[in-house]
GROMACS .gro file of N, CA and C in nm:
model
  516
    1MET      N    1  -1.933   5.556 -10.552
    1MET     CA    2  -1.968   5.632 -10.414
    1MET      C    3  -2.092   5.570 -10.343
    2HIS      N    4  -2.095   5.594 -10.215
    2HIS     CA    5  -2.220   5.537 -10.140
    2HIS      C    6  -2.223   5.650 -10.038
    3LEU      N    7  -2.361   5.650  -9.992
    3LEU     CA    8  -2.397   5.738  -9.876
    3LEU      C    9  -2.435   5.642  -9.767
    4LYS      N   10  -2.425   5.682  -9.667
    4LYS     CA   11  -2.451   5.618  -9.520
    4LYS      C   12  -2.540   5.693  -9.445
    5ILE      N   13  -2.657   5.661  -9.430
    5ILE     CA   14  -2.760   5.736  -9.364
    5ILE      C   15  -2.812   5.649  -9.239
    6CYS      N   16  -2.797   5.701  -9.115
    6CYS     CA   17  -2.844   5.622  -8.992
    6CYS      C   18  -2.986   5.664  -8.958
    7VAL      N   19  -3.070   5.577  -8.942
    7VAL     CA   20  -3.215   5.577  -8.893
    7VAL      C   21  -3.227   5.553  -8.757
    8VAL      N   22  -3.246   5.657  -8.677
    8VAL     CA   23  -3.246   5.630  -8.530
    8VAL      C   24  -3.344   5.700  -8.457
    9GLY      N   25  -3.374   5.655  -8.329
    9GLY     CA   26  -3.475   5.719  -8.246
    9GLY      C   27  -3.528   5.628  -8.146
   10PRO      N   28  -3.618   5.670  -8.066
   10PRO     CA   29  -3.661   5.597  -7.954
   10PRO      C   30  -3.730   5.453  -8.009
   11LYS      N   31  -3.734   5.356  -7.913
   11LYS     CA   32  -3.801   5.217  -7.946
   11LYS      C   33  -3.962   5.242  -8.003
   12GLN      N   34  -3.997   5.167  -8.070
   12GLN     CA   35  -4.143   5.149  -8.114
   12GLN      C   36  -4.192   5.286  -8.193
   13THR      N   37  -4.105   5.319  -8.278
   13THR     CA   38  -4.154   5.443  -8.347
   13THR      C   39  -4.183   5.413  -8.510
   14GLY      N   40  -4.144   5.296  -8.547
   14GLY     CA   41  -4.157   5.261  -8.685
   14GLY      C   42  -4.038   5.276  -8.775
   15LYS      N   43  -3.908   5.284  -8.718
   15LYS     CA   44  -3.798   5.314  -8.786
   15LYS      C   45  -3.781   5.199  -8.891
   16THR      N   46  -3.803   5.071  -8.846
   16THR     CA   47  -3.764   4.959  -8.939
   16THR      C   48  -3.869   4.952  -9.058
   17ALA      N   49  -4.002   4.976  -9.029
   17ALA     CA   50  -4.094   4.979  -9.147
   17ALA      C   51  -4.067   5.080  -9.246
   18ILE      N   52  -4.017   5.198  -9.194
   18ILE     CA   53  -3.996   5.322  -9.267
   18ILE      C   54  -3.878   5.292  -9.352
   19SER      N   55  -3.761   5.234  -9.286
   19SER     CA   56  -3.645   5.190  -9.343
   19SER      C   57  -3.675   5.078  -9.459
   20ASN      N   58  -3.753   5.005  -9.438
   20ASN     CA   59  -3.788   4.888  -9.545
   20ASN      C   60  -3.850   4.957  -9.653
   21PHE      N   61  -3.939   5.047  -9.628
   21PHE     CA   62  -4.005   5.110  -9.746
   21PHE      C   63  -3.922   5.204  -9.814
   22LEU      N   64  -3.831   5.278  -9.752
   22LEU     CA   65  -3.749   5.380  -9.816
   22LEU      C   66  -3.651   5.304  -9.912
   23ALA      N   67  -3.619   5.166  -9.859
   23ALA     CA   68  -3.498   5.108  -9.921
   23ALA      C   69  -3.577   4.998 -10.049
   24GLY      N   70  -3.702   5.022 -10.067
   24GLY     CA   71  -3.769   4.958 -10.157
   24GLY      C   72  -3.789   4.806 -10.126
   25GLN      N   73  -3.788   4.775  -9.997
   25GLN     CA   74  -3.811   4.626  -9.947
   25GLN      C   75  -3.973   4.605  -9.955
   26THR      N   76  -4.039   4.707  -9.927
   26THR     CA   77  -4.188   4.689  -9.928
   26THR      C   78  -4.253   4.793 -10.002
   27SER      N   79  -4.378   4.781 -10.048
   27SER     CA   80  -4.458   4.882 -10.129
   27SER      C   81  -4.524   4.978 -10.045
   28GLY      N   82  -4.520   4.965  -9.916
   28GLY     CA   83  -4.598   5.069  -9.832
   28GLY      C   84  -4.542   5.049  -9.699
   29ILE      N   85  -4.603   5.116  -9.588
   29ILE     CA   86  -4.571   5.104  -9.453
   29ILE      C   87  -4.694   5.051  -9.387
   30VAL      N   88  -4.661   4.925  -9.333
   30VAL     CA   89  -4.765   4.832  -9.293
   30VAL      C   90  -4.806   4.887  -9.138
   31GLU      N   91  -4.930   4.923  -9.137
   31GLU     CA   92  -4.986   4.941  -8.992
   31GLU      C   93  -5.040   4.793  -8.909
   32GLY      N   94  -5.016   4.832  -8.779
   32GLY     CA   95  -5.071   4.727  -8.700
   32GLY      C   96  -4.985   4.606  -8.670
   33LYS      N   97  -4.868   4.580  -8.741
   33LYS     CA   98  -4.797   4.474  -8.744
   33LYS      C   99  -4.740   4.457  -8.604
   34GLN      N  100  -4.719   4.322  -8.556
   34GLN     CA  101  -4.682   4.301  -8.428
   34GLN      C  102  -4.547   4.360  -8.418
   35TYR      N  103  -4.502   4.427  -8.319
   35TYR     CA  104  -4.363   4.485  -8.289
   35TYR      C  105  -4.269   4.384  -8.266
   36ASP      N  106  -4.155   4.399  -8.364
   36ASP     CA  107  -4.050   4.301  -8.354
   36ASP      C  108  -3.914   4.392  -8.337
   37PRO      N  109  -3.857   4.400  -8.222
   37PRO     CA  110  -3.765   4.504  -8.204
   37PRO      C  111  -3.621   4.446  -8.276
   38THR      N  112  -3.554   4.567  -8.313
   38THR     CA  113  -3.439   4.555  -8.385
   38THR      C  114  -3.342   4.512  -8.285
   39ALA      N  115  -3.250   4.403  -8.336
   39ALA     CA  116  -3.140   4.382  -8.233
   39ALA      C  117  -3.005   4.468  -8.305
   40GLY      N  118  -2.972   4.530  -8.225
   40GLY     CA  119  -2.841   4.619  -8.262
   40GLY      C  120  -2.868   4.702  -8.387
   41VAL      N  121  -2.820   4.659  -8.507
   41VAL     CA  122  -2.848   4.748  -8.620
   41VAL      C  123  -2.874   4.654  -8.741
   42ARG      N  124  -2.943   4.708  -8.833
   42ARG     CA  125  -2.977   4.618  -8.971
   42ARG      C  126  -2.932   4.734  -9.076
   43ILE      N  127  -2.864   4.679  -9.170
   43ILE     CA  128  -2.831   4.762  -9.284
   43ILE      C  129  -2.889   4.718  -9.418
   44LEU      N  130  -2.952   4.818  -9.463
   44LEU     CA  131  -3.019   4.786  -9.607
   44LEU      C  132  -2.956   4.876  -9.705
   45GLU      N  133  -2.938   4.823  -9.814
   45GLU     CA  134  -2.890   4.900  -9.932
   45GLU      C  135  -2.972   4.899 -10.055
   46TYR      N  136  -2.962   5.010 -10.119
   46TYR     CA  137  -3.051   5.021 -10.246
   46TYR      C  138  -2.963   5.135 -10.337
   47GLU      N  139  -3.002   5.134 -10.456
   47GLU     CA  140  -2.939   5.222 -10.548
   47GLU      C  141  -3.029   5.332 -10.567
   48ALA      N  142  -2.978   5.467 -10.580
   48ALA     CA  143  -3.055   5.555 -10.599
   48ALA      C  144  -3.002   5.631 -10.735
   49ASN      N  145  -3.089   5.678 -10.809
   49ASN     CA  146  -3.051   5.752 -10.939
   49ASN      C  147  -3.067   5.917 -10.896
   50ILE      N  148  -2.950   5.966 -10.883
   50ILE     CA  149  -2.955   6.098 -10.845
   50ILE      C  150  -2.901   6.198 -10.943
   51PRO      N  151  -2.963   6.294 -10.974
   51PRO     CA  152  -2.915   6.387 -11.070
   51PRO      C  153  -2.775   6.456 -11.055
   52GLY      N  154  -2.711   6.452 -11.169
   52GLY     CA  155  -2.582   6.487 -11.167
   52GLY      C  156  -2.477   6.378 -11.127
   53SER      N  157  -2.515   6.252 -11.093
   53SER     CA  158  -2.434   6.141 -11.073
   53SER      C  159  -2.402   6.068 -11.200
   54SER      N  160  -2.282   6.009 -11.200
   54SER     CA  161  -2.239   5.952 -11.328
   54SER      C  162  -2.324   5.804 -11.334
   55GLY      N  163  -2.391   5.782 -11.233
   55GLY     CA  164  -2.456   5.653 -11.238
   55GLY      C  165  -2.520   5.628 -11.103
   56PRO      N  166  -2.583   5.507 -11.080
   56PRO     CA  167  -2.660   5.486 -10.970
   56PRO      C  168  -2.569   5.493 -10.832
   57VAL      N  169  -2.615   5.570 -10.736
   57VAL     CA  170  -2.527   5.561 -10.608
   57VAL      C  171  -2.603   5.484 -10.503
   58ASN      N  172  -2.493   5.393 -10.451
   58ASN     CA  173  -2.539   5.303 -10.341
   58ASN      C  174  -2.568   5.386 -10.209
   59VAL      N  175  -2.689   5.362 -10.165
   59VAL     CA  176  -2.740   5.417 -10.013
   59VAL      C  177  -2.746   5.315  -9.932
   60GLU      N  178  -2.680   5.336  -9.799
   60GLU     CA  179  -2.698   5.246  -9.701
   60GLU      C  180  -2.790   5.297  -9.595
   61LEU      N  181  -2.886   5.242  -9.544
   61LEU     CA  182  -2.954   5.279  -9.432
   61LEU      C  183  -2.919   5.191  -9.329
   62TRP      N  184  -2.867   5.246  -9.207
   62TRP     CA  185  -2.842   5.179  -9.097
   62TRP      C  186  -2.954   5.210  -8.990
   63ASP      N  187  -3.047   5.088  -8.988
   63ASP     CA  188  -3.173   5.111  -8.899
   63ASP      C  189  -3.118   5.057  -8.769
   64ALA      N  190  -3.087   5.150  -8.668
   64ALA     CA  191  -3.053   5.134  -8.542
   64ALA      C  192  -3.157   5.082  -8.450
   65SER      N  193  -3.125   5.004  -8.346
   65SER     CA  194  -3.230   4.968  -8.247
   65SER      C  195  -3.245   5.105  -8.153
   66GLY      N  196  -3.357   5.131  -8.115
   66GLY     CA  197  -3.394   5.247  -8.001
   66GLY      C  198  -3.373   5.203  -7.866
   67ASP      N  199  -3.317   5.077  -7.850
   67ASP     CA  200  -3.289   5.018  -7.712
   67ASP      C  201  -3.167   5.066  -7.661
   68HIS      N  202  -3.172   5.126  -7.545
   68HIS     CA  203  -3.044   5.183  -7.480
   68HIS      C  204  -2.946   5.069  -7.439
   69SER      N  205  -2.989   4.947  -7.444
   69SER     CA  206  -2.883   4.862  -7.416
   69SER      C  207  -2.772   4.846  -7.520
   70TYR      N  208  -2.821   4.892  -7.655
   70TYR     CA  209  -2.721   4.904  -7.755
   70TYR      C  210  -2.635   5.029  -7.771
   71GLU      N  211  -2.635   5.120  -7.667
   71GLU     CA  212  -2.570   5.244  -7.675
   71GLU      C  213  -2.432   5.235  -7.692
   72GLY      N  214  -2.379   5.109  -7.641
   72GLY     CA  215  -2.226   5.088  -7.668
   72GLY      C  216  -2.190   5.098  -7.813
   73CYS      N  217  -2.281   5.056  -7.902
   73CYS     CA  218  -2.263   5.038  -8.038
   73CYS      C  219  -2.296   5.171  -8.130
   74TRP      N  220  -2.347   5.260  -8.058
   74TRP     CA  221  -2.397   5.364  -8.143
   74TRP      C  222  -2.281   5.453  -8.214
   75ARG      N  223  -2.163   5.478  -8.139
   75ARG     CA  224  -2.049   5.559  -8.203
   75ARG      C  225  -2.006   5.470  -8.320
   76ALA      N  226  -2.005   5.343  -8.318
   76ALA     CA  227  -1.946   5.265  -8.440
   76ALA      C  228  -2.071   5.262  -8.557
   77ILE      N  229  -2.165   5.260  -8.525
   77ILE     CA  230  -2.289   5.279  -8.609
   77ILE      C  231  -2.278   5.416  -8.675
   78MET      N  232  -2.239   5.534  -8.614
   78MET     CA  233  -2.237   5.663  -8.661
   78MET      C  234  -2.123   5.669  -8.750
   79ASN      N  235  -2.004   5.603  -8.737
   79ASN     CA  236  -1.880   5.605  -8.804
   79ASN      C  237  -1.908   5.629  -8.965
   80GLU      N  238  -1.848   5.756  -8.993
   80GLU     CA  239  -1.841   5.790  -9.139
   80GLU      C  240  -2.002   5.792  -9.201
   81ALA      N  241  -2.093   5.845  -9.113
   81ALA     CA  242  -2.228   5.857  -9.151
   81ALA      C  243  -2.223   6.009  -9.235
   82ASP      N  244  -2.311   6.003  -9.355
   82ASP     CA  245  -2.353   6.133  -9.422
   82ASP      C  246  -2.457   6.196  -9.383
   83GLY      N  247  -2.548   6.128  -9.306
   83GLY     CA  248  -2.669   6.189  -9.254
   83GLY      C  249  -2.744   6.109  -9.161
   84VAL      N  250  -2.838   6.166  -9.102
   84VAL     CA  251  -2.907   6.107  -9.000
   84VAL      C  252  -3.072   6.117  -9.018
   85LEU      N  253  -3.159   6.029  -9.006
   85LEU     CA  254  -3.311   6.033  -9.021
   85LEU      C  255  -3.339   5.990  -8.877
   86LEU      N  256  -3.395   6.094  -8.805
   86LEU     CA  257  -3.451   6.077  -8.672
   86LEU      C  258  -3.615   6.050  -8.687
   87VAL      N  259  -3.655   5.934  -8.615
   87VAL     CA  260  -3.794   5.919  -8.622
   87VAL      C  261  -3.839   5.899  -8.461
   88TYR      N  262  -3.973   5.966  -8.449
   88TYR     CA  263  -4.004   5.972  -8.299
   88TYR      C  264  -4.151   5.956  -8.316
   89ASN      N  265  -4.221   5.936  -8.227
   89ASN     CA  266  -4.373   5.942  -8.217
   89ASN      C  267  -4.410   6.067  -8.138
   90PRO      N  268  -4.473   6.156  -8.221
   90PRO     CA  269  -4.524   6.284  -8.156
   90PRO      C  270  -4.634   6.284  -8.053
   91ASP      N  271  -4.700   6.183  -8.054
   91ASP     CA  272  -4.810   6.145  -7.955
   91ASP      C  273  -4.748   6.101  -7.810
   92ALA      N  274  -4.628   6.054  -7.834
   92ALA     CA  275  -4.573   5.998  -7.687
   92ALA      C  276  -4.490   6.123  -7.622
   93PRO      N  277  -4.550   6.174  -7.526
   93PRO     CA  278  -4.498   6.331  -7.469
   93PRO      C  279  -4.338   6.296  -7.434
   94ALA      N  280  -4.321   6.181  -7.379
   94ALA     CA  281  -4.178   6.169  -7.345
   94ALA      C  282  -4.072   6.178  -7.453
   95GLN      N  283  -4.143   6.141  -7.576
   95GLN     CA  284  -4.043   6.129  -7.693
   95GLN      C  285  -3.990   6.261  -7.746
   96ASP      N  286  -4.084   6.361  -7.706
   96ASP     CA  287  -4.015   6.499  -7.735
   96ASP      C  288  -3.868   6.518  -7.687
   97GLN      N  289  -3.868   6.501  -7.555
   97GLN     CA  290  -3.737   6.500  -7.476
   97GLN      C  291  -3.637   6.418  -7.536
   98GLN      N  292  -3.678   6.278  -7.561
   98GLN     CA  293  -3.598   6.173  -7.587
   98GLN      C  294  -3.531   6.201  -7.743
   99ILE      N  295  -3.619   6.245  -7.831
   99ILE     CA  296  -3.571   6.274  -7.970
   99ILE      C  297  -3.454   6.394  -7.961
  100GLY      N  298  -3.471   6.484  -7.856
  100GLY     CA  299  -3.379   6.580  -7.847
  100GLY      C  300  -3.241   6.526  -7.816
  101ASP      N  301  -3.227   6.425  -7.711
  101ASP     CA  302  -3.112   6.355  -7.663
  101ASP      C  303  -3.047   6.257  -7.798
  102TRP      N  304  -3.131   6.210  -7.872
  102TRP     CA  305  -3.097   6.143  -7.998
  102TRP      C  306  -3.013   6.239  -8.089
  103PHE      N  307  -3.093   6.358  -8.106
  103PHE     CA  308  -3.030   6.464  -8.192
  103PHE      C  309  -2.883   6.507  -8.146
  104GLU      N  310  -2.885   6.525  -8.000
  104GLU     CA  311  -2.771   6.554  -7.946
  104GLU      C  312  -2.640   6.460  -7.994
  105PHE      N  313  -2.673   6.330  -7.961
  105PHE     CA  314  -2.572   6.213  -7.970
  105PHE      C  315  -2.552   6.198  -8.126
  106PHE      N  316  -2.660   6.178  -8.199
  106PHE     CA  317  -2.633   6.132  -8.333
  106PHE      C  318  -2.582   6.253  -8.441
  107VAL      N  319  -2.609   6.368  -8.408
  107VAL     CA  320  -2.607   6.474  -8.491
  107VAL      C  321  -2.501   6.567  -8.449
  108ARG      N  322  -2.527   6.646  -8.343
  108ARG     CA  323  -2.414   6.735  -8.268
  108ARG      C  324  -2.286   6.659  -8.232
  109LYS      N  325  -2.289   6.575  -8.169
  109LYS     CA  326  -2.163   6.499  -8.112
  109LYS      C  327  -2.083   6.429  -8.235
  110ASN      N  328  -2.142   6.435  -8.340
  110ASN     CA  329  -2.077   6.367  -8.464
  110ASN      C  330  -2.026   6.476  -8.540
  111ASN      N  331  -2.051   6.600  -8.513
  111ASN     CA  332  -2.010   6.708  -8.592
  111ASN      C  333  -2.101   6.723  -8.735
  112LEU      N  334  -2.225   6.671  -8.737
  112LEU     CA  335  -2.297   6.689  -8.844
  112LEU      C  336  -2.359   6.817  -8.839
  113ARG      N  337  -2.401   6.876  -8.940
  113ARG     CA  338  -2.489   6.995  -8.946
  113ARG      C  339  -2.649   6.965  -8.962
  114GLU      N  340  -2.720   7.073  -8.917
  114GLU     CA  341  -2.870   7.046  -8.908
  114GLU      C  342  -2.918   7.011  -9.074
  115ASP      N  343  -2.845   7.041  -9.174
  115ASP     CA  344  -2.912   7.003  -9.302
  115ASP      C  345  -2.857   6.875  -9.342
  116GLN      N  346  -2.786   6.797  -9.231
  116GLN     CA  347  -2.750   6.653  -9.266
  116GLN      C  348  -2.833   6.566  -9.188
  117CYS      N  349  -2.948   6.642  -9.124
  117CYS     CA  350  -3.054   6.555  -9.045
  117CYS      C  351  -3.183   6.575  -9.101
  118MET      N  352  -3.281   6.472  -9.081
  118MET     CA  353  -3.412   6.499  -9.139
  118MET      C  354  -3.501   6.432  -9.003
  119VAL      N  355  -3.606   6.484  -8.985
  119VAL     CA  356  -3.676   6.425  -8.864
  119VAL      C  357  -3.815   6.382  -8.932
  120PHE      N  358  -3.865   6.262  -8.880
  120PHE     CA  359  -3.994   6.231  -8.928
  120PHE      C  360  -4.072   6.198  -8.789
  121ALA      N  361  -4.155   6.275  -8.769
  121ALA     CA  362  -4.259   6.258  -8.647
  121ALA      C  363  -4.363   6.167  -8.713
  122HIS      N  364  -4.338   6.042  -8.664
  122HIS     CA  365  -4.435   5.942  -8.730
  122HIS      C  366  -4.542   5.877  -8.638
  123ARG      N  367  -4.663   5.896  -8.704
  123ARG     CA  368  -4.785   5.848  -8.619
  123ARG      C  369  -4.803   5.699  -8.705
  124MET      N  370  -4.756   5.594  -8.619
  124MET     CA  371  -4.774   5.459  -8.680
  124MET      C  372  -4.904   5.430  -8.726
  125HIS      N  373  -5.020   5.487  -8.665
  125HIS     CA  374  -5.162   5.423  -8.668
  125HIS      C  375  -5.224   5.553  -8.756
  126GLY      N  376  -5.155   5.643  -8.816
  126GLY     CA  377  -5.238   5.748  -8.895
  126GLY      C  378  -5.294   5.841  -8.810
  127GLY      N  379  -5.386   5.922  -8.878
  127GLY     CA  380  -5.461   6.025  -8.801
  127GLY      C  381  -5.389   6.148  -8.778
  128GLY      N  382  -5.469   6.247  -8.725
  128GLY     CA  383  -5.408   6.360  -8.678
  128GLY      C  384  -5.351   6.445  -8.788
  129ASN      N  385  -5.435   6.535  -8.889
  129ASN     CA  386  -5.388   6.604  -8.976
  129ASN      C  387  -5.383   6.750  -8.936
  130GLU      N  388  -5.387   6.777  -8.777
  130GLU     CA  389  -5.346   6.916  -8.743
  130GLU      C  390  -5.214   6.959  -8.786
  131LYS      N  391  -5.186   7.082  -8.779
  131LYS     CA  392  -5.058   7.154  -8.802
  131LYS      C  393  -4.964   7.095  -8.706
  132PHE      N  394  -4.837   7.050  -8.773
  132PHE     CA  395  -4.751   6.975  -8.707
  132PHE      C  396  -4.624   7.084  -8.654
  133ARG      N  397  -4.595   7.082  -8.538
  133ARG     CA  398  -4.500   7.176  -8.485
  133ARG      C  399  -4.397   7.100  -8.420
  134PRO      N  400  -4.266   7.101  -8.470
  134PRO     CA  401  -4.154   7.020  -8.419
  134PRO      C  402  -4.101   7.080  -8.303
  135PRO      N  403  -4.048   7.004  -8.208
  135PRO     CA  404  -3.973   7.064  -8.096
  135PRO      C  405  -3.897   7.184  -8.136
  136PRO      N  406  -3.872   7.279  -8.054
  136PRO     CA  407  -3.786   7.398  -8.098
  136PRO      C  408  -3.660   7.375  -8.122
  137LEU      N  409  -3.593   7.277  -8.086
  137LEU     CA  410  -3.464   7.211  -8.109
  137LEU      C  411  -3.450   7.182  -8.258
  138PHE      N  412  -3.556   7.169  -8.325
  138PHE     CA  413  -3.555   7.121  -8.474
  138PHE      C  414  -3.599   7.249  -8.564
  139SER      N  415  -3.597   7.367  -8.518
  139SER     CA  416  -3.659   7.479  -8.601
  139SER      C  417  -3.571   7.476  -8.745
  140LYS      N  418  -3.422   7.452  -8.739
  140LYS     CA  419  -3.364   7.451  -8.865
  140LYS      C  420  -3.327   7.307  -8.930
  141VAL      N  421  -3.406   7.212  -8.894
  141VAL     CA  422  -3.402   7.071  -8.928
  141VAL      C  423  -3.519   7.064  -9.021
  142ASN      N  424  -3.520   6.975  -9.123
  142ASN     CA  425  -3.624   6.953  -9.214
  142ASN      C  426  -3.708   6.846  -9.132
  143SER      N  427  -3.807   6.892  -9.110
  143SER     CA  428  -3.899   6.788  -9.016
  143SER      C  429  -4.044   6.788  -9.057
  144SER      N  430  -4.102   6.659  -9.067
  144SER     CA  431  -4.225   6.653  -9.127
  144SER      C  432  -4.309   6.546  -9.044
  145LEU      N  433  -4.434   6.555  -9.042
  145LEU     CA  434  -4.536   6.460  -8.966
  145LEU      C  435  -4.562   6.380  -9.081
  146THR      N  436  -4.529   6.229  -9.050
  146THR     CA  437  -4.565   6.115  -9.137
  146THR      C  438  -4.658   6.030  -9.080
  147THR      N  439  -4.727   5.946  -9.164
  147THR     CA  440  -4.831   5.859  -9.132
  147THR      C  441  -4.805   5.731  -9.238
  148PRO      N  442  -4.854   5.628  -9.214
  148PRO     CA  443  -4.841   5.509  -9.323
  148PRO      C  444  -4.914   5.575  -9.444
  149GLN      N  445  -5.022   5.648  -9.427
  149GLN     CA  446  -5.100   5.700  -9.552
  149GLN      C  447  -5.026   5.794  -9.619
  150THR      N  448  -4.930   5.861  -9.578
  150THR     CA  449  -4.841   5.941  -9.653
  150THR      C  450  -4.703   5.903  -9.710
  151ALA      N  451  -4.697   5.773  -9.707
  151ALA     CA  452  -4.576   5.700  -9.738
  151ALA      C  453  -4.496   5.766  -9.856
  152ASN      N  454  -4.593   5.788  -9.979
  152ASN     CA  455  -4.519   5.835 -10.115
  152ASN      C  456  -4.473   5.963 -10.073
  153ASP      N  457  -4.535   6.064 -10.007
  153ASP     CA  458  -4.481   6.200  -9.970
  153ASP      C  459  -4.350   6.179  -9.898
  154MET      N  460  -4.371   6.075  -9.795
  154MET     CA  461  -4.239   6.060  -9.714
  154MET      C  462  -4.125   6.028  -9.815
  155LYS      N  463  -4.154   5.936  -9.904
  155LYS     CA  464  -4.049   5.881  -9.996
  155LYS      C  465  -3.987   5.992 -10.089
  156GLY      N  466  -4.068   6.088 -10.122
  156GLY     CA  467  -4.029   6.205 -10.212
  156GLY      C  468  -3.929   6.284 -10.122
  157MET      N  469  -3.968   6.328  -9.994
  157MET     CA  470  -3.894   6.411  -9.904
  157MET      C  471  -3.759   6.330  -9.881
  158PHE      N  472  -3.763   6.203  -9.855
  158PHE     CA  473  -3.646   6.143  -9.823
  158PHE      C  474  -3.562   6.147  -9.949
  159ASP      N  475  -3.599   6.119 -10.070
  159ASP     CA  476  -3.522   6.127 -10.197
  159ASP      C  477  -3.461   6.245 -10.212
  160ASN      N  478  -3.528   6.364 -10.179
  160ASN     CA  479  -3.468   6.495 -10.201
  160ASN      C  480  -3.359   6.514 -10.075
  161PHE      N  481  -3.368   6.453  -9.965
  161PHE     CA  482  -3.271   6.449  -9.867
  161PHE      C  483  -3.142   6.380  -9.913
  162VAL      N  484  -3.154   6.267  -9.975
  162VAL     CA  485  -3.061   6.181 -10.024
  162VAL      C  486  -2.978   6.270 -10.140
  163ASN      N  487  -3.057   6.331 -10.224
  163ASN     CA  488  -3.008   6.427 -10.332
  163ASN      C  489  -2.901   6.524 -10.262
  164GLU      N  490  -2.953   6.595 -10.155
  164GLU     CA  491  -2.875   6.701 -10.089
  164GLU      C  492  -2.759   6.655 -10.010
  165LEU      N  493  -2.776   6.513  -9.971
  165LEU     CA  494  -2.636   6.460  -9.892
  165LEU      C  495  -2.542   6.441 -10.015
  166TYR      N  496  -2.594   6.391 -10.129
  166TYR     CA  497  -2.490   6.354 -10.250
  166TYR      C  498  -2.442   6.499 -10.277
  167ALA      N  499  -2.510   6.586 -10.288
  167ALA     CA  500  -2.435   6.716 -10.343
  167ALA      C  501  -2.338   6.762 -10.234
  168MET      N  502  -2.376   6.749 -10.108
  168MET     CA  503  -2.278   6.790 -10.007
  168MET      C  504  -2.160   6.705  -9.999
  169ARG      N  505  -2.166   6.580 -10.023
  169ARG     CA  506  -2.047   6.494 -10.046
  169ARG      C  507  -1.962   6.528 -10.159
  170GLN      N  508  -2.034   6.573 -10.258
  170GLN     CA  509  -1.951   6.602 -10.384
  170GLN      C  510  -1.873   6.733 -10.372
  171ARG      N  511  -1.928   6.812 -10.278
  171ARG     CA  512  -1.840   6.934 -10.251
  171ARG      C  513  -1.724   6.928 -10.171
  172LYS      N  514  -1.711   6.825 -10.085
  172LYS     CA  515  -1.616   6.798 -10.013
  172LYS      C  516  -1.482   6.780 -10.081
   0.00000   0.00000   0.00000
């Protein structure tokens, strides 16, 4: 069995750095690295040890470009997805609206439920420990404020999300 999770959101939010870390490609999330935009989509695979599984589960992270010039590919990217990780910058005011559009397309239009989605409001340069309030659209979605300094907490939250997606898939 494998799980497919699409990592989506606006440009320059840290999706690739987060995907690399979650897939075990890096030991942390690197700050201040020069921006290198994703062309289309990158697929990272790793094995997860999930309680109740008969062995390691193959997890695919589909790290999609936030560039709207690739919008024609998004439906194909979402095909047979088990879940969605939305990533946005909470300090960029326009992204509160943009992330809602991403949610509509990648979650609602693909008939996924709120519990098949996770949101990381990611501050790539850290800072800001004040109480995080996700946009009202995400009131029923697992949403967290993340920074490179909270990478280990982020990994734990994501691992729990993967476990939940696996359990949902088993019930089908």
